[in-house]
C-alpha positions as a printed NumPy array, in Angstrom:
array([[-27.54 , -22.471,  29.512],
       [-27.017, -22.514,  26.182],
       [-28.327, -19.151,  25.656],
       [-26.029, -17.455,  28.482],
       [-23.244, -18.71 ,  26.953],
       [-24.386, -17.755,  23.529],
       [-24.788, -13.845,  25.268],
       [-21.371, -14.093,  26.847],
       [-19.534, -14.925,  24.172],
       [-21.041, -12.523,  21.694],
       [-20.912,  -9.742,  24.153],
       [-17.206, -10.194,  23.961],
       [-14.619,  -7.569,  22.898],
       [-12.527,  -9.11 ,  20.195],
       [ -8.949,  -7.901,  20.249],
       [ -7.344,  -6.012,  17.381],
       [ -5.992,  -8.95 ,  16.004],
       [ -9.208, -11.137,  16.133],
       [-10.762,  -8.449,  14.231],
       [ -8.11 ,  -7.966,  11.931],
       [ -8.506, -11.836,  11.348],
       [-12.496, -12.055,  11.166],
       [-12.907,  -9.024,   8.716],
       [ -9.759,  -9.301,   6.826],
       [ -9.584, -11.191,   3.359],
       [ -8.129, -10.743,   0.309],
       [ -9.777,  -9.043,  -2.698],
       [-10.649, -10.537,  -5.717],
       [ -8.882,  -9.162,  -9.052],
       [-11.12 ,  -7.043, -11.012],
       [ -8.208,  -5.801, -12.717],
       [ -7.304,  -9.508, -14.185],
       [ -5.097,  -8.573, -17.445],
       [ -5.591, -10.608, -20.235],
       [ -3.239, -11.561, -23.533],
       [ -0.5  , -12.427, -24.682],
       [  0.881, -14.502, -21.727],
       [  4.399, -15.278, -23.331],
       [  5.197, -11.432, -23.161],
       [  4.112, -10.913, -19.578],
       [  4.219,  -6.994, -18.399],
       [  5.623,  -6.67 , -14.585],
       [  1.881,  -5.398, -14.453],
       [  0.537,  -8.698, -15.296],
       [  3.212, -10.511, -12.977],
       [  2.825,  -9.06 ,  -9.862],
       [ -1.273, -10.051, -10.61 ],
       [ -0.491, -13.603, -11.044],
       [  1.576, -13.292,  -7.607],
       [ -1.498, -12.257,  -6.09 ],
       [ -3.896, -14.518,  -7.806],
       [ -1.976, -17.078,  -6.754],
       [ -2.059, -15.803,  -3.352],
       [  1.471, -15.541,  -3.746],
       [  1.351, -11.837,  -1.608],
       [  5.316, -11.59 ,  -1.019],
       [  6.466, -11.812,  -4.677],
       [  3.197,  -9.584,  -5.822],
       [  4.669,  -6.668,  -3.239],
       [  8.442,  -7.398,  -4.66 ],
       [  7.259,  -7.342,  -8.152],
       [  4.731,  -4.187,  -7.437],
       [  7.601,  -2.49 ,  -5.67 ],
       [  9.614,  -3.524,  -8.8  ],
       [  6.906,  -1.65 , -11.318],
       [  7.315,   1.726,  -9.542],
       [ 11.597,   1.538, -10.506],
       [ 10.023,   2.066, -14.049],
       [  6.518,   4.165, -14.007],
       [  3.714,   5.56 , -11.553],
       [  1.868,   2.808, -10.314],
       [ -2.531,   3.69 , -11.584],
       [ -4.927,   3.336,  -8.787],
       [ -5.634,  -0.389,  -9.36 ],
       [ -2.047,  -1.252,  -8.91 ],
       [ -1.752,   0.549,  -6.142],
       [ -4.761,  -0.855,  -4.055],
       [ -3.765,  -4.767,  -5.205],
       [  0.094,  -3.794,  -3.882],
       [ -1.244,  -2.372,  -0.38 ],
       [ -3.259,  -5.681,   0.481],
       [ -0.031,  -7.908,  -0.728],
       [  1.659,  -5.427,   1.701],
       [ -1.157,  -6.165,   4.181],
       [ -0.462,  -9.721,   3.971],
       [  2.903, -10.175,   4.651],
       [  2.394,  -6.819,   7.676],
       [  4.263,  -3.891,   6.328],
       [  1.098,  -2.051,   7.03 ],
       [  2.453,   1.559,   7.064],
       [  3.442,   0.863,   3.423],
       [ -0.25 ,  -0.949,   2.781],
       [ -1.74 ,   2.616,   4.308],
       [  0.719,   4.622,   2.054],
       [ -0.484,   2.741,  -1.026],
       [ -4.396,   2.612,   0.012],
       [ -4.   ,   6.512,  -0.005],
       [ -2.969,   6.755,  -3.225],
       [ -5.915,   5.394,  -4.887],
       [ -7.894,   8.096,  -6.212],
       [-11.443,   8.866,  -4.942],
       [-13.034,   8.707,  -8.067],
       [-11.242,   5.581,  -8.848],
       [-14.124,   2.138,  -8.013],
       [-11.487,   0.44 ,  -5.258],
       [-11.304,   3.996,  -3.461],
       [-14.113,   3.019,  -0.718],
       [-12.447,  -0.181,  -1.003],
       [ -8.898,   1.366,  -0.393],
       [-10.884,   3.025,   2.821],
       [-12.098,  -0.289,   4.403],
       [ -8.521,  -1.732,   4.156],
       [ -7.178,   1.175,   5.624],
       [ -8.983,   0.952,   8.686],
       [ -8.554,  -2.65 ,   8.909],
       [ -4.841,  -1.761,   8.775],
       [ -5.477,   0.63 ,  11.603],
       [ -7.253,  -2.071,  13.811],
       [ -4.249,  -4.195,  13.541],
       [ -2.085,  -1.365,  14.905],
       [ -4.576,  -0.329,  17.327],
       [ -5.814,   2.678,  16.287],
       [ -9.367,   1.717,  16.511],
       [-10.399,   5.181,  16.667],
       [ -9.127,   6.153,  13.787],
       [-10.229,   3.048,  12.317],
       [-13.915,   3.359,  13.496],
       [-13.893,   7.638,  12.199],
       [-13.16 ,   6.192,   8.574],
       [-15.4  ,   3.64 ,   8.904],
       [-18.512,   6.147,   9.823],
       [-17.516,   8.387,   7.469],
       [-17.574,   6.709,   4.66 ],
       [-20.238,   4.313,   5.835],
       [-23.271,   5.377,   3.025],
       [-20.363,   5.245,   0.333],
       [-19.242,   1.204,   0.656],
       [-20.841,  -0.921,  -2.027],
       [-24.063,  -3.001,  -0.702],
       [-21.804,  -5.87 ,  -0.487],
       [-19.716,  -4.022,   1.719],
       [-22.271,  -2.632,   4.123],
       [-22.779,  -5.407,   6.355],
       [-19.136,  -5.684,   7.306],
       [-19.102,  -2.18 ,   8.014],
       [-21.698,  -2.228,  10.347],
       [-20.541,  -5.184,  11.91 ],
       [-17.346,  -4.004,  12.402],
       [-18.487,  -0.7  ,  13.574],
       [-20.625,  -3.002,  16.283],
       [-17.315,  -4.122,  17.139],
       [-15.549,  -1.736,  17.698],
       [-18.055,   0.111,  19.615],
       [-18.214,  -2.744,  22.903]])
């Protein structure tokens, strides 16, 4: 019995949502800024809004940042998953796509790109970046790409 439910249940087709929720988490800051914290840079702001999982102020004070300069690739991919977070995912895209390929976060940028795809349903799109890019992700990443790709394919 046991088993059979065990099959049934991981035969299931997980809606865009449950998938956005099981694959979707923030990631950590490799771009932590360090130094003088009395003098704190909008830069270094908006990174201790999203360190402190604070995702709505790190957006507001990313969005602030680009009033003064070009956001650089790091920025850019740390402001589309505060965007992610609080569902303006047409603006997380827009930012994701600005991250340069040769930049380390760009396969990154690509997985939460199609994750923001998934949660709008586009699971075809989703699924074409995914096996695209599939040799490119980081070890780490690997297994959550090909789980996902099982996913999406049931």
């Amino acid at each position: 019995m046991l088993f059979i439910s065990i099959y049934f249940f991981s035969n299931q087709k997980l809606s865009s949502d449950e998938l956005f929720t099981t694959y979707f988490e923030a990631y950590p800051n490799a771009y932590a800024i360090k130094g003088n914290t009395s003098n704190h840079t909008l830069s270094q702001k908006a990174f201790d809004f999203y360190d402190a999982a604070q995702y709505k102020l790190a957006s507001k004070t990313f969005d602030e940042i680009t009033t003064e300069r070009t956001l650089n690739s790091s920025e850019h991919f740390y402001f589309g998953i505060s965007l992610l977070y609080i569902d303006e995912l047409e603006n997380a895209k827009m930012q994701f796509k600005k991250v340069v390929p040769e930049h380390p976060l760009y396969n990154e940028a690509q997985w939460y790109t199609s994750l923001s795809l998934i949660k709008q349903d586009s699971l075809a799109k989703a699924k074409s970046i995914l096996t695209d890019k599939k040799s490119q992700f980081s070890t780490s990443r690997k297994n959550s790409v090909k789980n996902l790709l099982n996913e999406l394919t049931k």
